C-alpha atoms as a PDB file:
ATOM      1  CA  UNK A   1     144.540  -6.367 115.573  1.00  0.00           C
ATOM      2  CA  UNK A   2     145.373  -9.983 114.867  1.00  0.00           C
ATOM      3  CA  UNK A   3     146.226 -11.119 111.395  1.00  0.00           C
ATOM      4  CA  UNK A   4     143.164 -12.651 109.694  1.00  0.00           C
ATOM      5  CA  UNK A   5     143.358 -16.189 108.341  1.00  0.00           C
ATOM      6  CA  UNK A   6     142.648 -17.160 104.744  1.00  0.00           C
ATOM      7  CA  UNK A   7     139.271 -18.492 105.868  1.00  0.00           C
ATOM      8  CA  UNK A   8     138.381 -15.175 107.524  1.00  0.00           C
ATOM      9  CA  UNK A   9     139.399 -13.242 104.400  1.00  0.00           C
ATOM     10  CA  UNK A  10     137.308 -15.612 102.261  1.00  0.00           C
ATOM     11  CA  UNK A  11     134.303 -15.063 104.538  1.00  0.00           C
ATOM     12  CA  UNK A  12     134.708 -11.274 104.423  1.00  0.00           C
ATOM     13  CA  UNK A  13     134.917 -11.344 100.627  1.00  0.00           C
ATOM     14  CA  UNK A  14     131.866 -13.607 100.308  1.00  0.00           C
ATOM     15  CA  UNK A  15     129.801 -11.403 102.628  1.00  0.00           C
ATOM     16  CA  UNK A  16     130.874  -8.316 100.682  1.00  0.00           C
ATOM     17  CA  UNK A  17     129.960 -10.011  97.413  1.00  0.00           C
ATOM     18  CA  UNK A  18     126.446 -10.721  98.675  1.00  0.00           C
ATOM     19  CA  UNK A  19     125.997  -7.053  99.584  1.00  0.00           C
ATOM     20  CA  UNK A  20     127.384  -5.803  96.275  1.00  0.00           C
ATOM     21  CA  UNK A  21     125.200  -8.210  94.300  1.00  0.00           C
ATOM     22  CA  UNK A  22     122.078  -7.235  96.264  1.00  0.00           C
ATOM     23  CA  UNK A  23     122.802  -3.526  95.683  1.00  0.00           C
ATOM     24  CA  UNK A  24     123.681  -4.157  92.012  1.00  0.00           C
ATOM     25  CA  UNK A  25     127.070  -2.555  92.617  1.00  0.00           C
ATOM     26  CA  UNK A  26     130.404  -3.483  91.106  1.00  0.00           C
ATOM     27  CA  UNK A  27     133.849  -2.861  92.546  1.00  0.00           C
ATOM     28  CA  UNK A  28     137.293  -1.840  91.312  1.00  0.00           C
ATOM     29  CA  UNK A  29     140.502  -2.148  93.313  1.00  0.00           C
ATOM     30  CA  UNK A  30     143.622   0.025  93.141  1.00  0.00           C
ATOM     31  CA  UNK A  31     146.365  -1.707  95.081  1.00  0.00           C
ATOM     32  CA  UNK A  32     149.954  -0.975  95.924  1.00  0.00           C
ATOM     33  CA  UNK A  33     151.230  -2.700  99.084  1.00  0.00           C
ATOM     34  CA  UNK A  34     148.756  -5.598  98.793  1.00  0.00           C
ATOM     35  CA  UNK A  35     149.859  -6.447  95.261  1.00  0.00           C
ATOM     36  CA  UNK A  36     146.432  -7.602  94.081  1.00  0.00           C
ATOM     37  CA  UNK A  37     145.491  -9.538  97.221  1.00  0.00           C
ATOM     38  CA  UNK A  38     142.209  -7.639  97.651  1.00  0.00           C
ATOM     39  CA  UNK A  39     141.220  -8.518  94.081  1.00  0.00           C
ATOM     40  CA  UNK A  40     142.356 -12.115  94.688  1.00  0.00           C
ATOM     41  CA  UNK A  41     140.171 -12.373  97.799  1.00  0.00           C
ATOM     42  CA  UNK A  42     137.127 -11.070  95.934  1.00  0.00           C
ATOM     43  CA  UNK A  43     137.604 -13.099  92.751  1.00  0.00           C
ATOM     44  CA  UNK A  44     138.055 -16.225  94.866  1.00  0.00           C
ATOM     45  CA  UNK A  45     134.313 -16.008  95.549  1.00  0.00           C
ATOM     46  CA  UNK A  46     132.219 -18.051  93.113  1.00  0.00           C
ATOM     47  CA  UNK A  47     130.002 -15.712  91.109  1.00  0.00           C
ATOM     48  CA  UNK A  48     132.240 -12.677  91.661  1.00  0.00           C
ATOM     49  CA  UNK A  49     131.922 -11.822  87.975  1.00  0.00           C
ATOM     50  CA  UNK A  50     128.492 -10.451  88.924  1.00  0.00           C
ATOM     51  CA  UNK A  51     130.064  -7.700  91.042  1.00  0.00           C
ATOM     52  CA  UNK A  52     133.839  -7.504  90.473  1.00  0.00           C
ATOM     53  CA  UNK A  53     134.786  -5.141  87.631  1.00  0.00           C
ATOM     54  CA  UNK A  54     138.600  -5.000  87.651  1.00  0.00           C
ATOM     55  CA  UNK A  55     141.717  -4.519  89.719  1.00  0.00           C
ATOM     56  CA  UNK A  56     144.838  -2.474  89.184  1.00  0.00           C
ATOM     57  CA  UNK A  57     148.165  -3.054  90.902  1.00  0.00           C
ATOM     58  CA  UNK A  58     150.172   0.162  90.768  1.00  0.00           C
ATOM     59  CA  UNK A  59     153.431  -0.165  92.686  1.00  0.00           C
ATOM     60  CA  UNK A  60     155.637   2.428  91.033  1.00  0.00           C
ATOM     61  CA  UNK A  61     155.093   6.172  90.836  1.00  0.00           C
ATOM     62  CA  UNK A  62     154.835   5.789  87.065  1.00  0.00           C
ATOM     63  CA  UNK A  63     152.121   3.145  87.312  1.00  0.00           C
ATOM     64  CA  UNK A  64     150.145   5.223  89.811  1.00  0.00           C
ATOM     65  CA  UNK A  65     150.247   8.107  87.349  1.00  0.00           C
ATOM     66  CA  UNK A  66     149.499   6.092  84.177  1.00  0.00           C
ATOM     67  CA  UNK A  67     146.848   3.704  85.515  1.00  0.00           C
ATOM     68  CA  UNK A  68     145.157   5.843  88.156  1.00  0.00           C
ATOM     69  CA  UNK A  69     145.846   9.456  87.251  1.00  0.00           C
ATOM     70  CA  UNK A  70     147.792  10.263  90.409  1.00  0.00           C
ATOM     71  CA  UNK A  71     149.446  13.635  89.856  1.00  0.00           C
ATOM     72  CA  UNK A  72     153.260  13.753  89.877  1.00  0.00           C
ATOM     73  CA  UNK A  73     153.066  16.777  92.192  1.00  0.00           C
ATOM     74  CA  UNK A  74     151.155  14.716  94.751  1.00  0.00           C
ATOM     75  CA  UNK A  75     153.734  11.953  94.716  1.00  0.00           C
ATOM     76  CA  UNK A  76     156.634  14.408  94.907  1.00  0.00           C
ATOM     77  CA  UNK A  77     155.218  16.529  97.725  1.00  0.00           C
ATOM     78  CA  UNK A  78     153.321  13.921  99.790  1.00  0.00           C
ATOM     79  CA  UNK A  79     154.854  10.591  98.797  1.00  0.00           C
ATOM     80  CA  UNK A  80     153.144   7.400  97.696  1.00  0.00           C
ATOM     81  CA  UNK A  81     152.013   6.579 101.231  1.00  0.00           C
ATOM     82  CA  UNK A  82     149.760   9.530 101.969  1.00  0.00           C
ATOM     83  CA  UNK A  83     146.157  10.577 102.304  1.00  0.00           C
ATOM     84  CA  UNK A  84     146.414  12.670  99.155  1.00  0.00           C
ATOM     85  CA  UNK A  85     147.784   9.797  97.079  1.00  0.00           C
ATOM     86  CA  UNK A  86     145.178   7.270  98.206  1.00  0.00           C
ATOM     87  CA  UNK A  87     142.401   9.783  97.454  1.00  0.00           C
ATOM     88  CA  UNK A  88     143.712  10.233  93.924  1.00  0.00           C
ATOM     89  CA  UNK A  89     144.114   6.463  93.540  1.00  0.00           C
ATOM     90  CA  UNK A  90     140.575   5.611  94.641  1.00  0.00           C
ATOM     91  CA  UNK A  91     139.080   8.340  92.442  1.00  0.00           C
ATOM     92  CA  UNK A  92     141.240   7.369  89.466  1.00  0.00           C
ATOM     93  CA  UNK A  93     140.148   3.754  89.772  1.00  0.00           C
ATOM     94  CA  UNK A  94     136.537   4.813  89.280  1.00  0.00           C
ATOM     95  CA  UNK A  95     137.445   7.076  86.352  1.00  0.00           C
ATOM     96  CA  UNK A  96     139.274   4.212  84.610  1.00  0.00           C
ATOM     97  CA  UNK A  97     136.630   1.530  85.211  1.00  0.00           C
ATOM     98  CA  UNK A  98     132.939   0.869  84.962  1.00  0.00           C
ATOM     99  CA  UNK A  99     132.596   0.119  88.664  1.00  0.00           C
ATOM    100  CA  UNK A 100     130.282   1.908  91.072  1.00  0.00           C
ATOM    101  CA  UNK A 101     132.508   1.566  94.153  1.00  0.00           C
ATOM    102  CA  UNK A 102     136.257   1.526  94.624  1.00  0.00           C
ATOM    103  CA  UNK A 103     138.923   0.801  97.179  1.00  0.00           C
ATOM    104  CA  UNK A 104     142.572   1.850  97.090  1.00  0.00           C
ATOM    105  CA  UNK A 105     145.487   0.961  99.349  1.00  0.00           C
ATOM    106  CA  UNK A 106     149.005   2.305  99.651  1.00  0.00           C
ATOM    107  CA  UNK A 107     151.408   1.558 102.462  1.00  0.00           C
ATOM    108  CA  UNK A 108     154.634   0.144 103.800  1.00  0.00           C
ATOM    109  CA  UNK A 109     154.392  -3.593 104.348  1.00  0.00           C
ATOM    110  CA  UNK A 110     158.068  -4.046 105.214  1.00  0.00           C
ATOM    111  CA  UNK A 111     160.372  -5.354 106.290  1.00  0.00           C
ATOM    112  CA  UNK A 112     162.218  -2.308 104.922  1.00  0.00           C
ATOM    113  CA  UNK A 113     161.068   0.996 103.540  1.00  0.00           C
ATOM    114  CA  UNK A 114     159.833   2.540 106.755  1.00  0.00           C
ATOM    115  CA  UNK A 115     160.917   5.824 108.306  1.00  0.00           C
ATOM    116  CA  UNK A 116     160.325   7.703 111.549  1.00  0.00           C
ATOM    117  CA  UNK A 117     157.383   9.526 109.941  1.00  0.00           C
ATOM    118  CA  UNK A 118     156.032   6.468 108.142  1.00  0.00           C
ATOM    119  CA  UNK A 119     157.097   3.267 109.905  1.00  0.00           C
ATOM    120  CA  UNK A 120     156.512  -0.221 108.557  1.00  0.00           C
ATOM    121  CA  UNK A 121     152.803  -0.989 108.969  1.00  0.00           C
ATOM    122  CA  UNK A 122     151.674   2.496 107.899  1.00  0.00           C
ATOM    123  CA  UNK A 123     148.819   2.038 105.422  1.00  0.00           C
ATOM    124  CA  UNK A 124     146.318   4.449 103.882  1.00  0.00           C
ATOM    125  CA  UNK A 125     143.044   2.985 102.603  1.00  0.00           C
ATOM    126  CA  UNK A 126     140.492   4.929 100.585  1.00  0.00           C
ATOM    127  CA  UNK A 127     136.937   4.034  99.621  1.00  0.00           C
ATOM    128  CA  UNK A 128     134.588   5.805  97.268  1.00  0.00           C
ATOM    129  CA  UNK A 129     131.176   5.409  95.702  1.00  0.00           C
ATOM    130  CA  UNK A 130     130.765   6.879  92.213  1.00  0.00           C
ATOM    131  CA  UNK A 131     129.432  10.413  92.625  1.00  0.00           C
ATOM    132  CA  UNK A 132     130.142  10.386  96.354  1.00  0.00           C
ATOM    133  CA  UNK A 133     132.812  11.621  98.685  1.00  0.00           C
ATOM    134  CA  UNK A 134     136.031   9.770  99.337  1.00  0.00           C
ATOM    135  CA  UNK A 135     136.699   8.293 102.756  1.00  0.00           C
ATOM    136  CA  UNK A 136     140.366   7.809 103.615  1.00  0.00           C
ATOM    137  CA  UNK A 137     141.718   6.248 106.780  1.00  0.00           C
ATOM    138  CA  UNK A 138     145.220   5.816 108.166  1.00  0.00           C
ATOM    139  CA  UNK A 139     146.138   2.493 109.767  1.00  0.00           C
ATOM    140  CA  UNK A 140     149.191   1.367 111.714  1.00  0.00           C
ATOM    141  CA  UNK A 141     149.306  -2.415 111.469  1.00  0.00           C
ATOM    142  CA  UNK A 142     151.649  -4.634 113.466  1.00  0.00           C
ATOM    143  CA  UNK A 143     153.599  -7.700 112.432  1.00  0.00           C
ATOM    144  CA  UNK A 144     155.659  -8.920 109.526  1.00  0.00           C
ATOM    145  CA  UNK A 145     155.018  -8.235 105.835  1.00  0.00           C
ATOM    146  CA  UNK A 146     152.385 -10.956 105.525  1.00  0.00           C
ATOM    147  CA  UNK A 147     150.552  -9.775 108.657  1.00  0.00           C
ATOM    148  CA  UNK A 148     150.488  -6.146 107.485  1.00  0.00           C
ATOM    149  CA  UNK A 149     149.163  -7.168 104.092  1.00  0.00           C
ATOM    150  CA  UNK A 150     146.512  -9.509 105.545  1.00  0.00           C
ATOM    151  CA  UNK A 151     145.281  -6.814 107.931  1.00  0.00           C
ATOM    152  CA  UNK A 152     145.162  -4.351 105.043  1.00  0.00           C
ATOM    153  CA  UNK A 153     143.052  -6.708 102.920  1.00  0.00           C
ATOM    154  CA  UNK A 154     140.624  -7.258 105.805  1.00  0.00           C
ATOM    155  CA  UNK A 155     140.309  -3.528 106.554  1.00  0.00           C
ATOM    156  CA  UNK A 156     139.758  -2.763 102.867  1.00  0.00           C
ATOM    157  CA  UNK A 157     136.972  -5.352 102.585  1.00  0.00           C
ATOM    158  CA  UNK A 158     135.301  -4.182 105.801  1.00  0.00           C
ATOM    159  CA  UNK A 159     135.383  -0.595 104.575  1.00  0.00           C
ATOM    160  CA  UNK A 160     133.716  -1.568 101.314  1.00  0.00           C
ATOM    161  CA  UNK A 161     130.953  -3.268 103.298  1.00  0.00           C
ATOM    162  CA  UNK A 162     130.144   0.018 104.987  1.00  0.00           C
ATOM    163  CA  UNK A 163     129.839   2.058 101.765  1.00  0.00           C
END
């Protein structure tokens, strides 16, 4: 996967906004490795106040617990970059907001922090509709920190489109 440009991210966010507005949905983001970039992409769209509820950047274990309700046991046993953690993040975002759909991301953007089990570029993304089931997907993105983050933002937006 090639790294999307700013223009491509803007187009994805605008298209998503049209869908959310038409469905009368609103969105919340729970971001770790993207540091608020998903929220930035969405709020860069004029009129996003019609469909963007809020965004939470939770980098530390403590923030994931306090802001999103991620259980300490999950973080201790599975780590921050795991299916279990992203599921708790995406669900917690809905609990702590008024949104109808949510997206959560947690991963290793690099250049450091990777391991044999979870190399740089490992990213979990979760999506959920209020009252629905969570969808979580594991990605292995290539490139430097910026490329991994850009690809994560694009995948998160595309996943929201399909909810």
